[in-house]
Amino acid sequence: MSAHRRPVPPGRAGRLRLRHSLGTALRGADLLERKLRLLLDRERELRRTAEEAGRVWGDRLAEAETWCVRGLLLGGEQALFEASPADRAEVDVEWTALMGVSHPSSASWTAPVRSPAERTPGNTAFTHAETAYRAAVRAAAEYSAARTAAELIAAEAERTRRRVRALRRHWIPRLTRELAAVELGLEEAEHEETVRRRWGASSRNRDGG
């Protein structure tokens, strides 16, 4: 779909080139439409995954904060500080590709490990809060991966949609019109040639007679 096209040669060579270009454009549009359908299906799947992970994230976070407040009321800020492990969680994101689009496929996380020298939560409320926070972090990682993947797939789907639109609305109709004009010109030229031949044959017959 370059703006700089080679001029179409006249006659049958031009018709051959236009037929080839039109066929290529039609096949390209079909392939792009199939690609678009696959991308849109994958985007919808990822949106559903992100929506569910987002709900879990919100629920677990609210639950964790509720338990954390209770733990603070029971043990105070010092108890919260002492209950927090020094280790940090790690999140790993795996990537895949669909129709040439690289995007996150999953997110896994490794929970922080409390060393034997560290204290465990001083009350049951902090224990429940820790469990809920860990679930919230896992859900947040899954939500982020799915949402990022959906956005990347959606962007490629939009680019593909624009390419299909350009083919269907502009490029293919233009090639069709040009091909029709060339074929009409060839038909007229062939008709004129036939008339000339008949006229020449008739003239020779009259002269010979």
Short mmCIF file of N, CA, C and O in Angstrom, two decimals, residues 7-97:
data_model
loop_
_atom_site.label_atom_id
_atom_site.label_comp_id
_atom_site.label_asym_id
_atom_site.label_seq_id
_atom_site.Cartn_x
_atom_site.Cartn_y
_atom_site.Cartn_z
N PRO A 7 4.09 3.11 -12.37
CA PRO A 7 2.98 3.30 -13.30
C PRO A 7 2.57 1.98 -13.94
O PRO A 7 3.42 1.12 -14.21
N VAL A 8 1.28 1.84 -14.15
CA VAL A 8 0.76 0.61 -14.75
C VAL A 8 1.04 0.64 -16.25
O VAL A 8 0.65 1.59 -16.94
N PRO A 9 1.70 -0.37 -16.78
CA PRO A 9 1.97 -0.38 -18.22
C PRO A 9 0.66 -0.55 -18.99
O PRO A 9 -0.30 -1.12 -18.48
N PRO A 10 0.64 -0.08 -20.21
CA PRO A 10 -0.59 -0.20 -21.00
C PRO A 10 -0.80 -1.64 -21.47
O PRO A 10 0.11 -2.46 -21.46
N GLY A 11 -2.04 -1.91 -21.89
CA GLY A 11 -2.34 -3.17 -22.54
C GLY A 11 -2.40 -4.36 -21.61
O GLY A 11 -2.67 -4.25 -20.42
N ARG A 12 -2.09 -5.52 -22.18
CA ARG A 12 -2.23 -6.78 -21.45
C ARG A 12 -1.26 -6.87 -20.28
O ARG A 12 -1.56 -7.50 -19.26
N ALA A 13 -0.08 -6.29 -20.41
CA ALA A 13 0.87 -6.31 -19.29
C ALA A 13 0.31 -5.57 -18.09
O ALA A 13 0.46 -6.01 -16.94
N GLY A 14 -0.35 -4.45 -18.33
CA GLY A 14 -0.98 -3.71 -17.24
C GLY A 14 -2.11 -4.50 -16.61
O GLY A 14 -2.27 -4.52 -15.38
N ARG A 15 -2.91 -5.17 -17.46
CA ARG A 15 -4.00 -5.99 -16.91
C ARG A 15 -3.46 -7.11 -16.05
O ARG A 15 -3.99 -7.39 -14.97
N LEU A 16 -2.39 -7.75 -16.49
CA LEU A 16 -1.80 -8.84 -15.72
C LEU A 16 -1.29 -8.34 -14.37
O LEU A 16 -1.50 -8.98 -13.33
N ARG A 17 -0.62 -7.18 -14.39
CA ARG A 17 -0.11 -6.65 -13.13
C ARG A 17 -1.24 -6.28 -12.19
O ARG A 17 -1.18 -6.56 -10.98
N LEU A 18 -2.27 -5.65 -12.70
CA LEU A 18 -3.38 -5.25 -11.85
C LEU A 18 -4.12 -6.46 -11.28
O LEU A 18 -4.54 -6.44 -10.12
N ARG A 19 -4.30 -7.50 -12.09
CA ARG A 19 -4.94 -8.70 -11.57
C ARG A 19 -4.12 -9.32 -10.45
O ARG A 19 -4.67 -9.76 -9.43
N HIS A 20 -2.81 -9.33 -10.63
CA HIS A 20 -1.93 -9.87 -9.58
C HIS A 20 -2.01 -9.01 -8.32
O HIS A 20 -2.12 -9.53 -7.20
N SER A 21 -1.96 -7.70 -8.49
CA SER A 21 -2.03 -6.79 -7.33
C SER A 21 -3.36 -6.91 -6.61
O SER A 21 -3.42 -6.92 -5.37
N LEU A 22 -4.44 -7.01 -7.37
CA LEU A 22 -5.76 -7.13 -6.76
C LEU A 22 -5.89 -8.45 -6.01
O LEU A 22 -6.42 -8.48 -4.89
N GLY A 23 -5.41 -9.53 -6.61
CA GLY A 23 -5.45 -10.81 -5.92
C GLY A 23 -4.65 -10.80 -4.63
O GLY A 23 -5.09 -11.32 -3.60
N THR A 24 -3.48 -10.17 -4.68
CA THR A 24 -2.65 -10.06 -3.48
C THR A 24 -3.36 -9.24 -2.40
O THR A 24 -3.34 -9.60 -1.22
N ALA A 25 -3.98 -8.15 -2.81
CA ALA A 25 -4.69 -7.30 -1.84
C ALA A 25 -5.87 -8.04 -1.22
O ALA A 25 -6.11 -7.93 -0.01
N LEU A 26 -6.60 -8.80 -2.01
CA LEU A 26 -7.75 -9.54 -1.47
C LEU A 26 -7.30 -10.63 -0.50
O LEU A 26 -7.90 -10.79 0.57
N ARG A 27 -6.24 -11.35 -0.87
CA ARG A 27 -5.73 -12.37 0.05
C ARG A 27 -5.18 -11.73 1.32
O ARG A 27 -5.38 -12.25 2.43
N GLY A 28 -4.51 -10.60 1.17
CA GLY A 28 -3.99 -9.90 2.34
C GLY A 28 -5.10 -9.45 3.27
O GLY A 28 -4.98 -9.57 4.50
N ALA A 29 -6.19 -8.94 2.71
CA ALA A 29 -7.31 -8.50 3.54
C ALA A 29 -7.93 -9.68 4.28
O ALA A 29 -8.28 -9.57 5.46
N ASP A 30 -8.07 -10.82 3.59
CA ASP A 30 -8.62 -12.01 4.25
C ASP A 30 -7.73 -12.46 5.41
O ASP A 30 -8.22 -12.79 6.49
N LEU A 31 -6.42 -12.48 5.18
CA LEU A 31 -5.49 -12.90 6.23
C LEU A 31 -5.53 -11.94 7.41
O LEU A 31 -5.51 -12.36 8.57
N LEU A 32 -5.57 -10.66 7.11
CA LEU A 32 -5.61 -9.66 8.19
C LEU A 32 -6.91 -9.76 8.98
O LEU A 32 -6.91 -9.56 10.21
N GLU A 33 -8.01 -10.06 8.32
CA GLU A 33 -9.27 -10.20 9.03
C GLU A 33 -9.26 -11.42 9.95
O GLU A 33 -9.81 -11.39 11.05
N ARG A 34 -8.63 -12.51 9.49
CA ARG A 34 -8.50 -13.68 10.37
C ARG A 34 -7.60 -13.34 11.56
O ARG A 34 -7.87 -13.74 12.70
N LYS A 35 -6.52 -12.62 11.29
CA LYS A 35 -5.64 -12.19 12.38
C LYS A 35 -6.41 -11.32 13.36
O LYS A 35 -6.27 -11.48 14.59
N LEU A 36 -7.22 -10.43 12.86
CA LEU A 36 -7.99 -9.53 13.71
C LEU A 36 -8.94 -10.31 14.61
O LEU A 36 -9.07 -10.02 15.80
N ARG A 37 -9.60 -11.32 14.06
CA ARG A 37 -10.52 -12.13 14.86
C ARG A 37 -9.77 -12.84 16.00
O ARG A 37 -10.25 -12.90 17.14
N LEU A 38 -8.61 -13.39 15.68
CA LEU A 38 -7.82 -14.06 16.71
C LEU A 38 -7.38 -13.09 17.81
O LEU A 38 -7.43 -13.40 19.00
N LEU A 39 -6.96 -11.91 17.39
CA LEU A 39 -6.52 -10.91 18.36
C LEU A 39 -7.67 -10.46 19.25
O LEU A 39 -7.51 -10.33 20.48
N LEU A 40 -8.83 -10.24 18.67
CA LEU A 40 -9.98 -9.79 19.45
C LEU A 40 -10.44 -10.87 20.42
O LEU A 40 -10.83 -10.57 21.56
N ASP A 41 -10.41 -12.15 19.98
CA ASP A 41 -10.77 -13.24 20.89
C ASP A 41 -9.81 -13.29 22.07
O ASP A 41 -10.23 -13.47 23.22
N ARG A 42 -8.52 -13.15 21.79
CA ARG A 42 -7.52 -13.19 22.85
C ARG A 42 -7.66 -11.98 23.78
O ARG A 42 -7.53 -12.12 25.01
N GLU A 43 -7.96 -10.84 23.21
CA GLU A 43 -8.15 -9.65 24.05
C GLU A 43 -9.32 -9.83 25.01
O GLU A 43 -9.22 -9.50 26.20
N ARG A 44 -10.44 -10.36 24.50
CA ARG A 44 -11.60 -10.58 25.37
C ARG A 44 -11.26 -11.56 26.49
O ARG A 44 -11.66 -11.35 27.65
N GLU A 45 -10.52 -12.61 26.17
CA GLU A 45 -10.12 -13.57 27.18
C GLU A 45 -9.24 -12.92 28.25
O GLU A 45 -9.42 -13.15 29.45
N LEU A 46 -8.30 -12.10 27.80
CA LEU A 46 -7.42 -11.43 28.75
C LEU A 46 -8.17 -10.41 29.59
O LEU A 46 -7.87 -10.23 30.79
N ARG A 47 -9.13 -9.72 28.99
CA ARG A 47 -9.93 -8.76 29.77
C ARG A 47 -10.70 -9.48 30.88
O ARG A 47 -10.81 -8.97 32.01
N ARG A 48 -11.25 -10.64 30.56
CA ARG A 48 -11.99 -11.40 31.59
C ARG A 48 -11.05 -11.85 32.70
O ARG A 48 -11.39 -11.78 33.89
N THR A 49 -9.85 -12.32 32.31
CA THR A 49 -8.87 -12.75 33.32
C THR A 49 -8.46 -11.58 34.21
O THR A 49 -8.38 -11.71 35.44
N ALA A 50 -8.21 -10.42 33.59
CA ALA A 50 -7.83 -9.24 34.36
C ALA A 50 -8.95 -8.78 35.28
O ALA A 50 -8.70 -8.39 36.43
N GLU A 51 -10.18 -8.85 34.78
CA GLU A 51 -11.32 -8.42 35.60
C GLU A 51 -11.46 -9.30 36.83
O GLU A 51 -11.67 -8.81 37.94
N GLU A 52 -11.34 -10.61 36.64
CA GLU A 52 -11.45 -11.53 37.76
C GLU A 52 -10.30 -11.34 38.75
O GLU A 52 -10.50 -11.29 39.97
N ALA A 53 -9.08 -11.21 38.22
CA ALA A 53 -7.92 -10.97 39.10
C ALA A 53 -8.06 -9.65 39.84
O ALA A 53 -7.67 -9.53 41.01
N GLY A 54 -8.62 -8.65 39.18
CA GLY A 54 -8.83 -7.36 39.83
C GLY A 54 -9.81 -7.46 40.99
O GLY A 54 -9.62 -6.82 42.04
N ARG A 55 -10.86 -8.26 40.80
CA ARG A 55 -11.83 -8.45 41.89
C ARG A 55 -11.18 -9.15 43.07
O ARG A 55 -11.38 -8.77 44.23
N VAL A 56 -10.40 -10.20 42.77
CA VAL A 56 -9.72 -10.92 43.85
C VAL A 56 -8.74 -10.00 44.57
O VAL A 56 -8.66 -10.01 45.80
N TRP A 57 -8.03 -9.22 43.80
CA TRP A 57 -7.08 -8.26 44.38
C TRP A 57 -7.78 -7.32 45.34
O TRP A 57 -7.34 -7.12 46.49
N GLY A 58 -8.87 -6.73 44.87
CA GLY A 58 -9.60 -5.79 45.72
C GLY A 58 -10.15 -6.45 46.97
O GLY A 58 -10.06 -5.89 48.08
N ASP A 59 -10.71 -7.67 46.82
CA ASP A 59 -11.28 -8.36 47.97
C ASP A 59 -10.20 -8.72 48.98
O ASP A 59 -10.38 -8.53 50.19
N ARG A 60 -9.09 -9.28 48.51
CA ARG A 60 -8.03 -9.70 49.43
C ARG A 60 -7.37 -8.49 50.09
O ARG A 60 -7.00 -8.55 51.27
N LEU A 61 -7.23 -7.41 49.34
CA LEU A 61 -6.63 -6.22 49.92
C LEU A 61 -7.51 -5.63 51.02
O LEU A 61 -7.02 -5.25 52.10
N ALA A 62 -8.81 -5.59 50.76
CA ALA A 62 -9.74 -5.08 51.78
C ALA A 62 -9.72 -5.98 53.01
O ALA A 62 -9.73 -5.50 54.16
N GLU A 63 -9.69 -7.29 52.76
CA GLU A 63 -9.64 -8.23 53.88
C GLU A 63 -8.35 -8.06 54.69
O GLU A 63 -8.36 -8.04 55.93
N ALA A 64 -7.23 -7.90 53.96
CA ALA A 64 -5.94 -7.75 54.64
C ALA A 64 -5.91 -6.48 55.47
O ALA A 64 -5.40 -6.47 56.61
N GLU A 65 -6.42 -5.40 54.91
CA GLU A 65 -6.41 -4.14 55.65
C GLU A 65 -7.28 -4.21 56.89
O GLU A 65 -6.95 -3.63 57.94
N THR A 66 -8.40 -4.92 56.79
CA THR A 66 -9.27 -5.09 57.96
C THR A 66 -8.53 -5.84 59.08
O THR A 66 -8.54 -5.43 60.25
N TRP A 67 -7.88 -6.96 58.71
CA TRP A 67 -7.14 -7.73 59.70
C TRP A 67 -5.94 -6.94 60.24
O TRP A 67 -5.60 -7.03 61.42
N CYS A 68 -5.33 -6.15 59.38
CA CYS A 68 -4.17 -5.37 59.81
C CYS A 68 -4.58 -4.34 60.86
O CYS A 68 -3.87 -4.14 61.86
N VAL A 69 -5.71 -3.69 60.65
CA VAL A 69 -6.20 -2.72 61.63
C VAL A 69 -6.48 -3.42 62.96
O VAL A 69 -6.13 -2.90 64.04
N ARG A 70 -7.08 -4.60 62.87
CA ARG A 70 -7.34 -5.34 64.11
C ARG A 70 -6.03 -5.70 64.81
O ARG A 70 -5.93 -5.63 66.05
N GLY A 71 -5.06 -6.12 64.02
CA GLY A 71 -3.77 -6.46 64.61
C GLY A 71 -3.10 -5.27 65.26
O GLY A 71 -2.48 -5.39 66.33
N LEU A 72 -3.22 -4.11 64.63
CA LEU A 72 -2.65 -2.89 65.20
C LEU A 72 -3.33 -2.53 66.51
O LEU A 72 -2.68 -2.09 67.48
N LEU A 73 -4.65 -2.71 66.54
CA LEU A 73 -5.38 -2.41 67.78
C LEU A 73 -4.97 -3.36 68.89
O LEU A 73 -4.93 -2.97 70.07
N LEU A 74 -4.65 -4.60 68.53
CA LEU A 74 -4.27 -5.58 69.55
C LEU A 74 -2.81 -5.45 69.97
O LEU A 74 -2.48 -5.58 71.16
N GLY A 75 -1.92 -5.20 68.99
CA GLY A 75 -0.50 -5.25 69.33
C GLY A 75 0.27 -3.97 69.10
O GLY A 75 1.42 -3.86 69.54
N GLY A 76 -0.29 -3.02 68.36
CA GLY A 76 0.40 -1.78 68.11
C GLY A 76 1.34 -1.86 66.92
O GLY A 76 1.57 -2.91 66.33
N GLU A 77 1.91 -0.70 66.57
CA GLU A 77 2.77 -0.62 65.39
C GLU A 77 4.05 -1.42 65.56
O GLU A 77 4.58 -1.96 64.58
N GLN A 78 4.56 -1.50 66.74
CA GLN A 78 5.80 -2.26 66.96
C GLN A 78 5.58 -3.73 66.64
O GLN A 78 6.45 -4.39 66.05
N ALA A 79 4.41 -4.27 67.00
CA ALA A 79 4.10 -5.67 66.70
C ALA A 79 4.00 -5.88 65.20
O ALA A 79 4.43 -6.93 64.68
N LEU A 80 3.47 -4.88 64.47
CA LEU A 80 3.40 -4.98 63.01
C LEU A 80 4.80 -4.98 62.40
O LEU A 80 5.09 -5.80 61.52
N PHE A 81 5.64 -4.11 62.90
CA PHE A 81 7.01 -4.04 62.39
C PHE A 81 7.75 -5.35 62.64
O PHE A 81 8.45 -5.87 61.77
N GLU A 82 7.58 -5.90 63.82
CA GLU A 82 8.27 -7.14 64.16
C GLU A 82 7.72 -8.33 63.38
O GLU A 82 8.44 -9.31 63.15
N ALA A 83 6.46 -8.26 62.96
CA ALA A 83 5.84 -9.37 62.23
C ALA A 83 6.19 -9.36 60.75
O ALA A 83 5.93 -10.35 60.06
N SER A 84 6.79 -8.27 60.26
CA SER A 84 7.10 -8.16 58.83
C SER A 84 8.44 -8.83 58.54
O SER A 84 9.46 -8.45 59.14
N PRO A 85 8.47 -9.82 57.64
CA PRO A 85 9.75 -10.47 57.31
C PRO A 85 10.66 -9.51 56.55
O PRO A 85 10.21 -8.61 55.83
N ALA A 86 11.96 -9.70 56.70
CA ALA A 86 12.93 -8.84 56.00
C ALA A 86 12.98 -9.17 54.51
O ALA A 86 13.29 -8.30 53.69
N ASP A 87 12.69 -10.42 54.19
CA ASP A 87 12.71 -10.85 52.79
C ASP A 87 11.58 -10.15 52.02
O ASP A 87 10.60 -9.68 52.60
N ARG A 88 11.73 -10.06 50.71
CA ARG A 88 10.73 -9.43 49.87
C ARG A 88 10.19 -10.41 48.85
O ARG A 88 10.89 -11.34 48.42
N ALA A 89 8.96 -10.20 48.46
CA ALA A 89 8.35 -11.06 47.43
C ALA A 89 9.01 -10.77 46.08
O ALA A 89 9.48 -9.66 45.83
N GLU A 90 9.04 -11.78 45.23
CA GLU A 90 9.57 -11.63 43.88
C GLU A 90 8.49 -12.04 42.87
O GLU A 90 7.84 -13.07 43.03
N VAL A 91 8.35 -11.23 41.85
CA VAL A 91 7.36 -11.49 40.80
C VAL A 91 8.09 -11.74 39.49
O VAL A 91 8.95 -10.94 39.09
N ASP A 92 7.77 -12.84 38.84
CA ASP A 92 8.35 -13.18 37.54
C ASP A 92 7.24 -13.20 36.50
O ASP A 92 6.19 -13.82 36.70
N VAL A 93 7.49 -12.52 35.39
CA VAL A 93 6.50 -12.45 34.31
C VAL A 93 7.03 -13.23 33.11
O VAL A 93 8.14 -12.98 32.64
N GLU A 94 6.24 -14.17 32.65
CA GLU A 94 6.58 -14.93 31.45
C GLU A 94 5.89 -14.30 30.24
O GLU A 94 4.75 -13.83 30.34
N TRP A 95 6.59 -14.32 29.12
CA TRP A 95 6.08 -13.69 27.91
C TRP A 95 5.86 -14.72 26.82
O TRP A 95 6.52 -15.76 26.78
N THR A 96 4.92 -14.42 25.95
CA THR A 96 4.64 -15.26 24.79
C THR A 96 4.33 -14.35 23.62
O THR A 96 4.40 -13.12 23.74
N ALA A 97 4.00 -14.94 22.49
CA ALA A 97 3.68 -14.14 21.30
C ALA A 97 2.46 -14.73 20.61
O ALA A 97 2.30 -15.95 20.54
#
